Amino acid sequence: MTSTTTTRARGIRRPGRRGGSHWWIHVVLGVGGFAMAFPFLWQIIMSLSTNAQVQSVTPTFWPGELQWQNYAQVFERLPFLSQLGTSVMVTVIRTLAQIVLCTLAGYAFARMRFRGRAILLAIVLSILLVPSQVYLISQYQIVQGLGWLDTLMGIVAPGLFSAFGTFLMRTAFLNLPPELEEAARMDGANPFQTFWRIMLPLARPSISVLAITTVLWSWNELLWPLVVSTRAEDMPLAAGLATLSSDRTIDYPVLMAASLLAMAPVLIMFIVLQRRVIDGLASSGLK
């Protein structure tokens, strides 16, 4: 009887001991979370400080009087709304184009049999091995020949299709069971109906990942817009922020304020679609 009571008492204490012994995990996670969020918090503090406080040798962790006029100066020194509209248009067009073209190409490489498929796939995947800066000059010459310099189409064109998106969607369609296609074919569905009604809805998690990566890449792209755009009104936000930096002086508070305003749309989108973003990344296995 005594041994049974002792055993029960030990069993009751164990959960408490386990929970109490893991307090350091919460501390480590809290410190790690603060370390990751600190650059963003420091950016907010810099955007509300003066340039002298930002450049002082002794760090100023609180500016004292908040300099809200830094955000107003962003609209005075940049055509911010015009650049915001350009960024939105570039991101939307590229995302829709990549969803359409990469899903079609991925399905063709994964499920269809045609002559030269392996060679074409190798050519597409070989693009992933080449840095984008290598073919920057040839892209510029093509855009210049088409007369698309300083235009929205000149910025958008190179990002309408991607080898990464094709590889991602090909992998997604390869992981789907072939019995679904056989059942659709027996019901009289043609290849496009099978793709549109059966396979495409099942590949939604991978499509979400493709859309997320395309949005982030298009919104943050810097080099190509700077090459094909010379007027500030035609630049997207990422390129417009680069014009705030000069060789002599840099107004860091205004630059940080502009960066926060440029970051806000993507941050709001992530907060609103957080569950879908996490589910899409988890389902696709992309890290």
mmCIF file of C-alpha atoms in Angstrom, residues 41-183:
data_model
loop_
_atom_site.group_PDB
_atom_site.id
_atom_site.type_symbol
_atom_site.label_atom_id
_atom_site.label_comp_id
_atom_site.label_asym_id
_atom_site.label_seq_id
_atom_site.Cartn_x
_atom_site.Cartn_y
_atom_site.Cartn_z
ATOM 1 C CA LEU A 41 12.670 48.397 -33.219
ATOM 2 C CA TRP A 42 15.953 50.240 -33.735
ATOM 3 C CA GLN A 43 14.788 51.277 -37.207
ATOM 4 C CA ILE A 44 11.635 52.784 -35.696
ATOM 5 C CA ILE A 45 13.702 54.673 -33.108
ATOM 6 C CA MET A 46 16.047 56.002 -35.821
ATOM 7 C CA SER A 47 13.112 57.191 -37.923
ATOM 8 C CA LEU A 48 11.906 59.332 -34.993
ATOM 9 C CA SER A 49 15.337 60.777 -34.148
ATOM 10 C CA THR A 50 17.451 63.592 -35.522
ATOM 11 C CA ASN A 51 20.380 62.941 -37.824
ATOM 12 C CA ALA A 52 22.777 64.112 -35.103
ATOM 13 C CA GLN A 53 21.366 61.597 -32.628
ATOM 14 C CA VAL A 54 21.665 58.773 -35.156
ATOM 15 C CA GLN A 55 25.291 59.589 -35.974
ATOM 16 C CA SER A 56 26.385 60.228 -32.382
ATOM 17 C CA VAL A 57 29.084 57.941 -30.997
ATOM 18 C CA THR A 58 27.013 57.158 -27.906
ATOM 19 C CA PRO A 59 23.848 55.325 -29.004
ATOM 20 C CA THR A 60 20.577 57.104 -28.240
ATOM 21 C CA PHE A 61 18.051 54.450 -27.316
ATOM 22 C CA TRP A 62 15.248 56.994 -26.956
ATOM 23 C CA PRO A 63 15.267 60.216 -28.996
ATOM 24 C CA GLY A 64 13.420 62.298 -26.405
ATOM 25 C CA GLU A 65 11.301 64.549 -28.610
ATOM 26 C CA LEU A 66 9.874 62.425 -31.412
ATOM 27 C CA GLN A 67 10.624 63.767 -34.896
ATOM 28 C CA TRP A 68 7.402 62.957 -36.748
ATOM 29 C CA GLN A 69 8.338 65.418 -39.492
ATOM 30 C CA ASN A 70 10.763 62.810 -40.845
ATOM 31 C CA TYR A 71 7.792 60.937 -42.287
ATOM 32 C CA ALA A 72 6.469 64.125 -43.879
ATOM 33 C CA GLN A 73 9.860 64.753 -45.490
ATOM 34 C CA VAL A 74 9.630 61.382 -47.224
ATOM 35 C CA PHE A 75 6.746 62.680 -49.357
ATOM 36 C CA GLU A 76 8.652 65.935 -50.007
ATOM 37 C CA ARG A 77 11.866 64.286 -51.174
ATOM 38 C CA LEU A 78 10.341 61.333 -53.041
ATOM 39 C CA PRO A 79 7.350 60.884 -55.366
ATOM 40 C CA PHE A 80 6.304 58.248 -52.840
ATOM 41 C CA LEU A 81 2.742 57.614 -54.032
ATOM 42 C CA SER A 82 3.871 57.280 -57.654
ATOM 43 C CA GLN A 83 6.614 54.847 -56.684
ATOM 44 C CA LEU A 84 4.189 52.933 -54.463
ATOM 45 C CA GLY A 85 1.804 52.542 -57.397
ATOM 46 C CA THR A 86 4.652 51.310 -59.589
ATOM 47 C CA SER A 87 5.701 48.748 -56.971
ATOM 48 C CA VAL A 88 2.135 47.496 -56.627
ATOM 49 C CA MET A 89 1.678 47.178 -60.394
ATOM 50 C CA VAL A 90 5.017 45.399 -60.874
ATOM 51 C CA THR A 91 4.318 42.996 -58.021
ATOM 52 C CA VAL A 92 0.758 42.168 -59.095
ATOM 53 C CA ILE A 93 1.633 41.636 -62.774
ATOM 54 C CA ARG A 94 4.659 39.485 -62.003
ATOM 55 C CA THR A 95 2.831 37.394 -59.426
ATOM 56 C CA LEU A 96 -0.135 36.671 -61.709
ATOM 57 C CA ALA A 97 2.156 35.938 -64.669
ATOM 58 C CA GLN A 98 4.353 33.555 -62.691
ATOM 59 C CA ILE A 99 1.346 31.717 -61.272
ATOM 60 C CA VAL A 100 -0.041 31.172 -64.776
ATOM 61 C CA LEU A 101 3.194 30.428 -66.665
ATOM 62 C CA CYS A 102 5.025 28.447 -63.974
ATOM 63 C CA THR A 103 2.042 26.233 -63.156
ATOM 64 C CA LEU A 104 1.514 25.434 -66.833
ATOM 65 C CA ALA A 105 5.213 24.756 -67.408
ATOM 66 C CA GLY A 106 5.520 22.743 -64.194
ATOM 67 C CA TYR A 107 2.524 20.589 -65.108
ATOM 68 C CA ALA A 108 3.869 19.986 -68.615
ATOM 69 C CA PHE A 109 7.295 18.902 -67.333
ATOM 70 C CA ALA A 110 5.790 16.735 -64.587
ATOM 71 C CA ARG A 111 2.887 14.994 -66.307
ATOM 72 C CA MET A 112 3.204 15.258 -70.088
ATOM 73 C CA ARG A 113 5.439 13.212 -72.371
ATOM 74 C CA PHE A 114 6.863 15.025 -75.400
ATOM 75 C CA ARG A 115 10.059 14.987 -77.416
ATOM 76 C CA GLY A 116 12.915 17.006 -75.927
ATOM 77 C CA ARG A 117 11.310 17.308 -72.499
ATOM 78 C CA ALA A 118 14.474 16.366 -70.605
ATOM 79 C CA ILE A 119 16.607 18.793 -72.619
ATOM 80 C CA LEU A 120 14.176 21.667 -72.122
ATOM 81 C CA LEU A 121 13.943 20.930 -68.398
ATOM 82 C CA ALA A 122 17.727 20.900 -68.104
ATOM 83 C CA ILE A 123 17.935 24.257 -69.887
ATOM 84 C CA VAL A 124 15.309 25.790 -67.583
ATOM 85 C CA LEU A 125 16.943 24.442 -64.433
ATOM 86 C CA SER A 126 20.389 25.574 -65.601
ATOM 87 C CA ILE A 127 19.156 29.155 -65.195
ATOM 88 C CA LEU A 128 19.214 28.576 -61.427
ATOM 89 C CA LEU A 129 22.986 28.017 -61.628
ATOM 90 C CA VAL A 130 23.696 31.363 -63.298
ATOM 91 C CA PRO A 131 23.662 34.622 -61.267
ATOM 92 C CA SER A 132 21.184 37.131 -62.627
ATOM 93 C CA GLN A 133 23.950 39.744 -63.012
ATOM 94 C CA VAL A 134 25.531 37.650 -65.783
ATOM 95 C CA TYR A 135 22.718 38.281 -68.275
ATOM 96 C CA LEU A 136 21.920 41.809 -67.047
ATOM 97 C CA ILE A 137 23.525 43.481 -70.094
ATOM 98 C CA SER A 138 21.726 41.239 -72.595
ATOM 99 C CA GLN A 139 18.405 41.897 -70.864
ATOM 100 C CA TYR A 140 19.070 45.632 -71.001
ATOM 101 C CA GLN A 141 19.848 45.463 -74.733
ATOM 102 C CA ILE A 142 16.599 43.584 -75.403
ATOM 103 C CA VAL A 143 14.528 46.051 -73.374
ATOM 104 C CA GLN A 144 16.305 48.970 -75.057
ATOM 105 C CA GLY A 145 15.630 47.496 -78.498
ATOM 106 C CA LEU A 146 11.942 47.167 -77.673
ATOM 107 C CA GLY A 147 11.807 50.777 -76.515
ATOM 108 C CA TRP A 148 10.786 49.858 -72.976
ATOM 109 C CA LEU A 149 13.299 51.939 -71.032
ATOM 110 C CA ASP A 150 11.661 54.105 -68.336
ATOM 111 C CA THR A 151 8.426 52.153 -68.714
ATOM 112 C CA LEU A 152 6.489 49.783 -66.483
ATOM 113 C CA MET A 153 6.807 46.963 -69.006
ATOM 114 C CA GLY A 154 10.590 47.317 -69.019
ATOM 115 C CA ILE A 155 10.683 46.706 -65.255
ATOM 116 C CA VAL A 156 8.143 43.881 -65.310
ATOM 117 C CA ALA A 157 9.287 41.866 -68.335
ATOM 118 C CA PRO A 158 12.280 39.895 -66.917
ATOM 119 C CA GLY A 159 10.233 38.682 -63.944
ATOM 120 C CA LEU A 160 7.216 37.272 -65.754
ATOM 121 C CA PHE A 161 8.678 33.757 -65.620
ATOM 122 C CA SER A 162 11.157 32.050 -63.313
ATOM 123 C CA ALA A 163 13.041 28.773 -63.303
ATOM 124 C CA PHE A 164 12.492 28.478 -59.553
ATOM 125 C CA GLY A 165 8.721 28.706 -59.954
ATOM 126 C CA THR A 166 8.775 26.070 -62.686
ATOM 127 C CA PHE A 167 10.871 23.714 -60.547
ATOM 128 C CA LEU A 168 8.597 24.301 -57.527
ATOM 129 C CA MET A 169 5.392 23.572 -59.420
ATOM 130 C CA ARG A 170 6.912 20.587 -61.224
ATOM 131 C CA THR A 171 7.793 19.085 -57.837
ATOM 132 C CA ALA A 172 4.281 19.776 -56.561
ATOM 133 C CA PHE A 173 2.617 18.029 -59.506
ATOM 134 C CA LEU A 174 5.034 15.090 -59.326
ATOM 135 C CA ASN A 175 3.989 14.465 -55.721
ATOM 136 C CA LEU A 176 0.308 14.121 -56.654
ATOM 137 C CA PRO A 177 -0.937 10.551 -57.228
ATOM 138 C CA PRO A 178 -1.225 9.591 -60.927
ATOM 139 C CA GLU A 179 -4.496 7.754 -60.225
ATOM 140 C CA LEU A 180 -6.261 11.121 -60.202
ATOM 141 C CA GLU A 181 -5.301 11.742 -63.824
ATOM 142 C CA GLU A 182 -6.303 8.244 -64.829
ATOM 143 C CA ALA A 183 -9.718 8.652 -63.224
#
